[in-house]
Amino acid sequence: MSKCNKNGLHQAVWAHRGDIVTDALAADKNVVVLHISRRGLWQFEAVMDKTNNKLYIMISQDNLDQRRKEYQLERTSTHYVYSLLHLNGDQDTSEQLELLDKADDEEQRIKDCVRMLGEFADQVDEVIIESVTYVSGIAVKANLNLFDSQYNLIESQNISNMLLDNNNITEENSLGDGKPDNSEQNKPLVKLRKIKKE
């Protein structure tokens, strides 16, 4: 399934992406691909650029939107992105931020960062989130996003031009979200007759 990622079949697409990222960056001595296990359930890959102390993580745009909504409602989150955004601190934002963080919440975020990043936890200056939008399983848009520690968007750069040309990708090497559109192949098991009303 994957050489470096131990996710199950359901996460096989992300595991495949982990392999691609690991292989593509293997020769670069200034970059380290971190294979971060999340409590034994699954893992994700993060890319640490040692030249600028930036940590890059990938997430689908839908998942990122859900995590931001979750934070807006709860003012906390157990998701790894929320923990890692702690490292960004409160960047310069045009809005005045509310200081609603609880000491326990911040302590948990710090512990989670140390658990995930190990020796790199104190080396990260910024966490950059690459979010990808999918339509029918095909990556159609990508952005590099900088958030502050409270999920406030500071800066976003469209990098859609860097997506692979979907016309030249084999299914085996696809970076899609693993949700093929089988609507044409799905046939009903039974046909129901319409009931005529008199």
mmCIF file of C-alpha atoms in Angstrom:
data_model
loop_
_atom_site.group_PDB
_atom_site.id
_atom_site.type_symbol
_atom_site.label_atom_id
_atom_site.label_comp_id
_atom_site.label_asym_id
_atom_site.label_seq_id
_atom_site.Cartn_x
_atom_site.Cartn_y
_atom_site.Cartn_z
ATOM 1 C CA MET A 1 0.000 0.000 0.000
ATOM 2 C CA SER A 2 2.646 2.513 1.044
ATOM 3 C CA LYS A 3 6.349 2.414 1.783
ATOM 4 C CA CYS A 4 6.407 5.083 4.507
ATOM 5 C CA ASN A 5 2.820 5.578 5.668
ATOM 6 C CA LYS A 6 1.006 3.012 7.794
ATOM 7 C CA ASN A 7 -2.553 4.222 7.173
ATOM 8 C CA GLY A 8 -5.260 1.709 6.391
ATOM 9 C CA LEU A 9 -7.009 1.206 3.075
ATOM 10 C CA HIS A 10 -9.425 4.096 3.682
ATOM 11 C CA GLN A 11 -6.513 6.526 3.879
ATOM 12 C CA ALA A 12 -4.539 4.851 1.088
ATOM 13 C CA VAL A 13 -4.752 7.930 -1.139
ATOM 14 C CA TRP A 14 -3.072 10.071 1.540
ATOM 15 C CA ALA A 15 -0.529 7.295 2.085
ATOM 16 C CA HIS A 16 0.241 7.366 -1.638
ATOM 17 C CA ARG A 17 0.708 11.141 -1.452
ATOM 18 C CA GLY A 18 3.091 10.591 1.446
ATOM 19 C CA ASP A 19 5.172 8.283 -0.730
ATOM 20 C CA ILE A 20 5.221 10.807 -3.575
ATOM 21 C CA VAL A 21 6.296 13.664 -1.287
ATOM 22 C CA THR A 22 8.925 11.518 0.438
ATOM 23 C CA ASP A 23 10.399 10.292 -2.856
ATOM 24 C CA ALA A 24 10.353 13.736 -4.480
ATOM 25 C CA LEU A 25 12.184 15.396 -1.589
ATOM 26 C CA ALA A 26 14.534 12.555 -0.585
ATOM 27 C CA ALA A 27 17.636 14.082 -2.201
ATOM 28 C CA ASP A 28 17.157 17.561 -0.702
ATOM 29 C CA LYS A 29 19.288 17.777 2.457
ATOM 30 C CA ASN A 30 17.599 21.051 3.494
ATOM 31 C CA VAL A 31 14.191 19.392 3.703
ATOM 32 C CA VAL A 32 12.959 16.712 6.076
ATOM 33 C CA VAL A 33 9.717 14.824 5.516
ATOM 34 C CA LEU A 34 8.227 13.999 8.902
ATOM 35 C CA HIS A 35 5.966 10.944 9.129
ATOM 36 C CA ILE A 36 3.750 11.933 12.052
ATOM 37 C CA SER A 37 1.685 9.252 13.741
ATOM 38 C CA ARG A 38 -1.571 10.380 15.328
ATOM 39 C CA ARG A 39 -2.227 8.164 18.335
ATOM 40 C CA GLY A 40 -1.717 4.985 16.341
ATOM 41 C CA LEU A 41 -4.821 5.502 14.204
ATOM 42 C CA TRP A 42 -3.220 7.051 11.168
ATOM 43 C CA GLN A 43 -0.389 9.312 10.155
ATOM 44 C CA PHE A 44 0.273 12.327 7.992
ATOM 45 C CA GLU A 45 3.344 13.808 6.372
ATOM 46 C CA ALA A 46 4.702 17.262 7.103
ATOM 47 C CA VAL A 47 7.611 18.867 5.289
ATOM 48 C CA MET A 48 10.162 20.801 7.350
ATOM 49 C CA ASP A 49 12.226 23.268 5.334
ATOM 50 C CA LYS A 50 15.368 23.791 7.413
ATOM 51 C CA THR A 51 16.491 26.797 5.337
ATOM 52 C CA ASN A 52 13.557 28.978 6.417
ATOM 53 C CA ASN A 53 12.157 26.990 9.394
ATOM 54 C CA LYS A 54 8.768 26.579 7.760
ATOM 55 C CA LEU A 55 6.635 23.493 8.216
ATOM 56 C CA TYR A 56 4.296 22.573 5.355
ATOM 57 C CA ILE A 57 1.248 20.346 5.787
ATOM 58 C CA MET A 58 -1.380 19.232 3.258
ATOM 59 C CA ILE A 59 -5.117 19.095 3.840
ATOM 60 C CA SER A 60 -8.199 19.115 1.656
ATOM 61 C CA GLN A 61 -10.002 22.455 1.489
ATOM 62 C CA ASP A 62 -13.210 20.799 2.728
ATOM 63 C CA ASN A 63 -11.443 19.435 5.802
ATOM 64 C CA LEU A 64 -9.761 22.783 6.474
ATOM 65 C CA ASP A 65 -13.126 24.568 6.238
ATOM 66 C CA GLN A 66 -14.623 22.066 8.711
ATOM 67 C CA ARG A 67 -11.738 22.546 11.161
ATOM 68 C CA ARG A 68 -12.112 26.341 11.015
ATOM 69 C CA LYS A 69 -15.880 26.113 11.628
ATOM 70 C CA GLU A 70 -15.263 23.710 14.499
ATOM 71 C CA TYR A 71 -12.884 26.197 16.086
ATOM 72 C CA GLN A 72 -15.280 29.117 15.593
ATOM 73 C CA LEU A 73 -18.035 27.204 17.386
ATOM 74 C CA GLU A 74 -16.009 25.576 20.170
ATOM 75 C CA ARG A 75 -13.071 28.016 20.495
ATOM 76 C CA THR A 76 -10.882 24.902 20.705
ATOM 77 C CA SER A 77 -10.151 21.771 18.698
ATOM 78 C CA THR A 78 -8.415 18.427 19.023
ATOM 79 C CA HIS A 79 -7.317 18.407 15.373
ATOM 80 C CA TYR A 80 -3.587 18.411 14.659
ATOM 81 C CA VAL A 81 -3.821 21.572 12.511
ATOM 82 C CA TYR A 82 -5.069 23.543 15.521
ATOM 83 C CA SER A 83 -2.154 22.281 17.603
ATOM 84 C CA LEU A 84 0.392 23.135 14.908
ATOM 85 C CA LEU A 85 -1.054 26.620 14.376
ATOM 86 C CA HIS A 86 0.014 27.358 17.941
ATOM 87 C CA LEU A 87 3.531 27.675 16.485
ATOM 88 C CA ASN A 88 2.399 30.602 14.301
ATOM 89 C CA GLY A 89 1.410 32.638 17.321
ATOM 90 C CA ASP A 90 -0.677 35.740 16.772
ATOM 91 C CA GLN A 91 0.625 37.107 13.490
ATOM 92 C CA ASP A 92 -0.055 40.716 12.532
ATOM 93 C CA THR A 93 -3.760 40.782 11.706
ATOM 94 C CA SER A 94 -5.927 43.729 10.853
ATOM 95 C CA GLU A 95 -8.538 42.581 13.346
ATOM 96 C CA GLN A 96 -8.102 42.781 17.106
ATOM 97 C CA LEU A 97 -7.957 39.198 18.362
ATOM 98 C CA GLU A 98 -9.880 38.085 21.388
ATOM 99 C CA LEU A 99 -7.662 36.469 23.981
ATOM 100 C CA LEU A 100 -9.962 33.584 24.828
ATOM 101 C CA ASP A 101 -7.281 30.909 24.948
ATOM 102 C CA LYS A 102 -7.337 28.918 28.122
ATOM 103 C CA ALA A 103 -4.025 28.053 29.741
ATOM 104 C CA ASP A 104 -4.900 24.341 29.634
ATOM 105 C CA ASP A 105 -5.723 24.560 25.938
ATOM 106 C CA GLU A 106 -2.386 26.214 25.138
ATOM 107 C CA GLU A 107 -0.492 23.706 27.265
ATOM 108 C CA GLN A 108 -2.180 20.834 25.409
ATOM 109 C CA ARG A 109 -1.338 22.394 22.041
ATOM 110 C CA ILE A 110 2.323 22.726 23.036
ATOM 111 C CA LYS A 111 2.486 19.105 24.216
ATOM 112 C CA ASP A 112 0.818 17.940 21.018
ATOM 113 C CA CYS A 113 3.334 19.894 18.900
ATOM 114 C CA VAL A 114 6.254 18.353 20.791
ATOM 115 C CA ARG A 115 4.728 14.878 20.430
ATOM 116 C CA MET A 116 4.241 15.368 16.666
ATOM 117 C CA LEU A 117 7.432 17.217 15.739
ATOM 118 C CA GLY A 118 9.940 15.927 18.271
ATOM 119 C CA GLU A 119 13.308 17.666 17.851
ATOM 120 C CA PHE A 120 11.827 20.074 15.280
ATOM 121 C CA ALA A 121 9.137 21.478 17.610
ATOM 122 C CA ASP A 122 11.281 24.400 18.736
ATOM 123 C CA GLN A 123 12.691 25.039 15.246
ATOM 124 C CA VAL A 124 9.436 25.853 13.427
ATOM 125 C CA ASP A 125 8.882 29.573 12.794
ATOM 126 C CA GLU A 126 5.765 29.205 10.643
ATOM 127 C CA VAL A 127 3.278 26.516 9.691
ATOM 128 C CA ILE A 128 2.067 26.803 6.106
ATOM 129 C CA ILE A 129 -1.046 24.852 5.136
ATOM 130 C CA GLU A 130 -1.450 23.641 1.583
ATOM 131 C CA SER A 131 -5.166 23.228 0.958
ATOM 132 C CA VAL A 132 -6.449 21.454 -2.125
ATOM 133 C CA THR A 133 -9.958 21.634 -3.580
ATOM 134 C CA TYR A 134 -11.278 18.520 -5.321
ATOM 135 C CA VAL A 135 -14.114 18.146 -7.809
ATOM 136 C CA SER A 136 -15.160 14.578 -8.638
ATOM 137 C CA GLY A 137 -11.907 13.309 -7.168
ATOM 138 C CA ILE A 138 -9.671 15.621 -9.217
ATOM 139 C CA ALA A 139 -7.517 18.328 -7.672
ATOM 140 C CA VAL A 140 -8.661 21.583 -9.286
ATOM 141 C CA LYS A 141 -7.299 24.292 -6.988
ATOM 142 C CA ALA A 142 -4.491 24.600 -4.456
ATOM 143 C CA ASN A 143 -3.465 27.352 -2.061
ATOM 144 C CA LEU A 144 -0.637 27.946 0.376
ATOM 145 C CA ASN A 145 -2.195 29.489 3.490
ATOM 146 C CA LEU A 146 -0.725 31.243 6.492
ATOM 147 C CA PHE A 147 -3.007 31.386 9.534
ATOM 148 C CA ASP A 148 -2.427 32.785 12.985
ATOM 149 C CA SER A 149 -2.923 30.549 16.015
ATOM 150 C CA GLN A 150 -6.678 31.258 15.996
ATOM 151 C CA TYR A 151 -7.348 30.157 12.369
ATOM 152 C CA ASN A 152 -7.432 33.773 11.130
ATOM 153 C CA LEU A 153 -6.177 33.835 7.555
ATOM 154 C CA ILE A 154 -3.146 36.104 7.209
ATOM 155 C CA GLU A 155 -2.116 35.367 3.642
ATOM 156 C CA SER A 156 -3.061 32.977 0.868
ATOM 157 C CA GLN A 157 -1.240 32.244 -2.372
ATOM 158 C CA ASN A 158 -2.890 30.374 -5.224
ATOM 159 C CA ILE A 159 -0.580 27.611 -6.477
ATOM 160 C CA SER A 160 -3.081 25.864 -8.757
ATOM 161 C CA ASN A 161 -0.635 26.233 -11.650
ATOM 162 C CA MET A 162 1.582 23.708 -9.847
ATOM 163 C CA LEU A 163 -1.044 20.961 -9.892
ATOM 164 C CA LEU A 164 -0.259 18.090 -12.197
ATOM 165 C CA ASP A 165 -2.057 18.111 -15.529
ATOM 166 C CA ASN A 166 -4.923 15.678 -14.964
ATOM 167 C CA ASN A 167 -4.925 14.692 -18.647
ATOM 168 C CA ASN A 168 -1.436 13.237 -18.326
ATOM 169 C CA ILE A 169 -1.795 11.358 -15.042
ATOM 170 C CA THR A 170 -2.263 7.640 -14.847
ATOM 171 C CA GLU A 171 -4.732 6.335 -12.284
ATOM 172 C CA GLU A 172 -1.850 4.673 -10.427
ATOM 173 C CA ASN A 173 -0.042 8.005 -9.958
ATOM 174 C CA SER A 174 -3.128 10.118 -9.348
ATOM 175 C CA LEU A 175 -3.218 12.636 -6.508
ATOM 176 C CA GLY A 176 -7.024 12.729 -6.452
ATOM 177 C CA ASP A 177 -8.966 12.340 -3.224
ATOM 178 C CA GLY A 178 -9.725 8.663 -3.766
ATOM 179 C CA LYS A 179 -13.420 9.143 -4.339
ATOM 180 C CA PRO A 180 -14.014 8.006 -7.906
ATOM 181 C CA ASP A 181 -17.278 9.030 -9.535
ATOM 182 C CA ASN A 182 -18.977 5.718 -10.204
ATOM 183 C CA SER A 183 -22.414 7.192 -10.741
ATOM 184 C CA GLU A 184 -22.631 5.779 -14.264
ATOM 185 C CA GLN A 185 -21.689 2.307 -13.064
ATOM 186 C CA ASN A 186 -24.182 2.164 -10.205
ATOM 187 C CA LYS A 187 -27.322 0.353 -11.292
ATOM 188 C CA PRO A 188 -30.263 -0.137 -8.987
ATOM 189 C CA LEU A 189 -30.764 -3.642 -7.614
ATOM 190 C CA VAL A 190 -34.512 -3.424 -8.140
ATOM 191 C CA LYS A 191 -36.838 -1.213 -10.109
ATOM 192 C CA LEU A 192 -39.840 0.195 -8.368
ATOM 193 C CA ARG A 193 -43.082 0.720 -10.201
ATOM 194 C CA LYS A 194 -44.797 4.017 -9.958
ATOM 195 C CA ILE A 195 -48.061 3.918 -8.085
ATOM 196 C CA LYS A 196 -50.851 5.469 -10.054
ATOM 197 C CA LYS A 197 -53.141 7.665 -8.035
ATOM 198 C CA GLU A 198 -56.733 7.602 -9.024
#
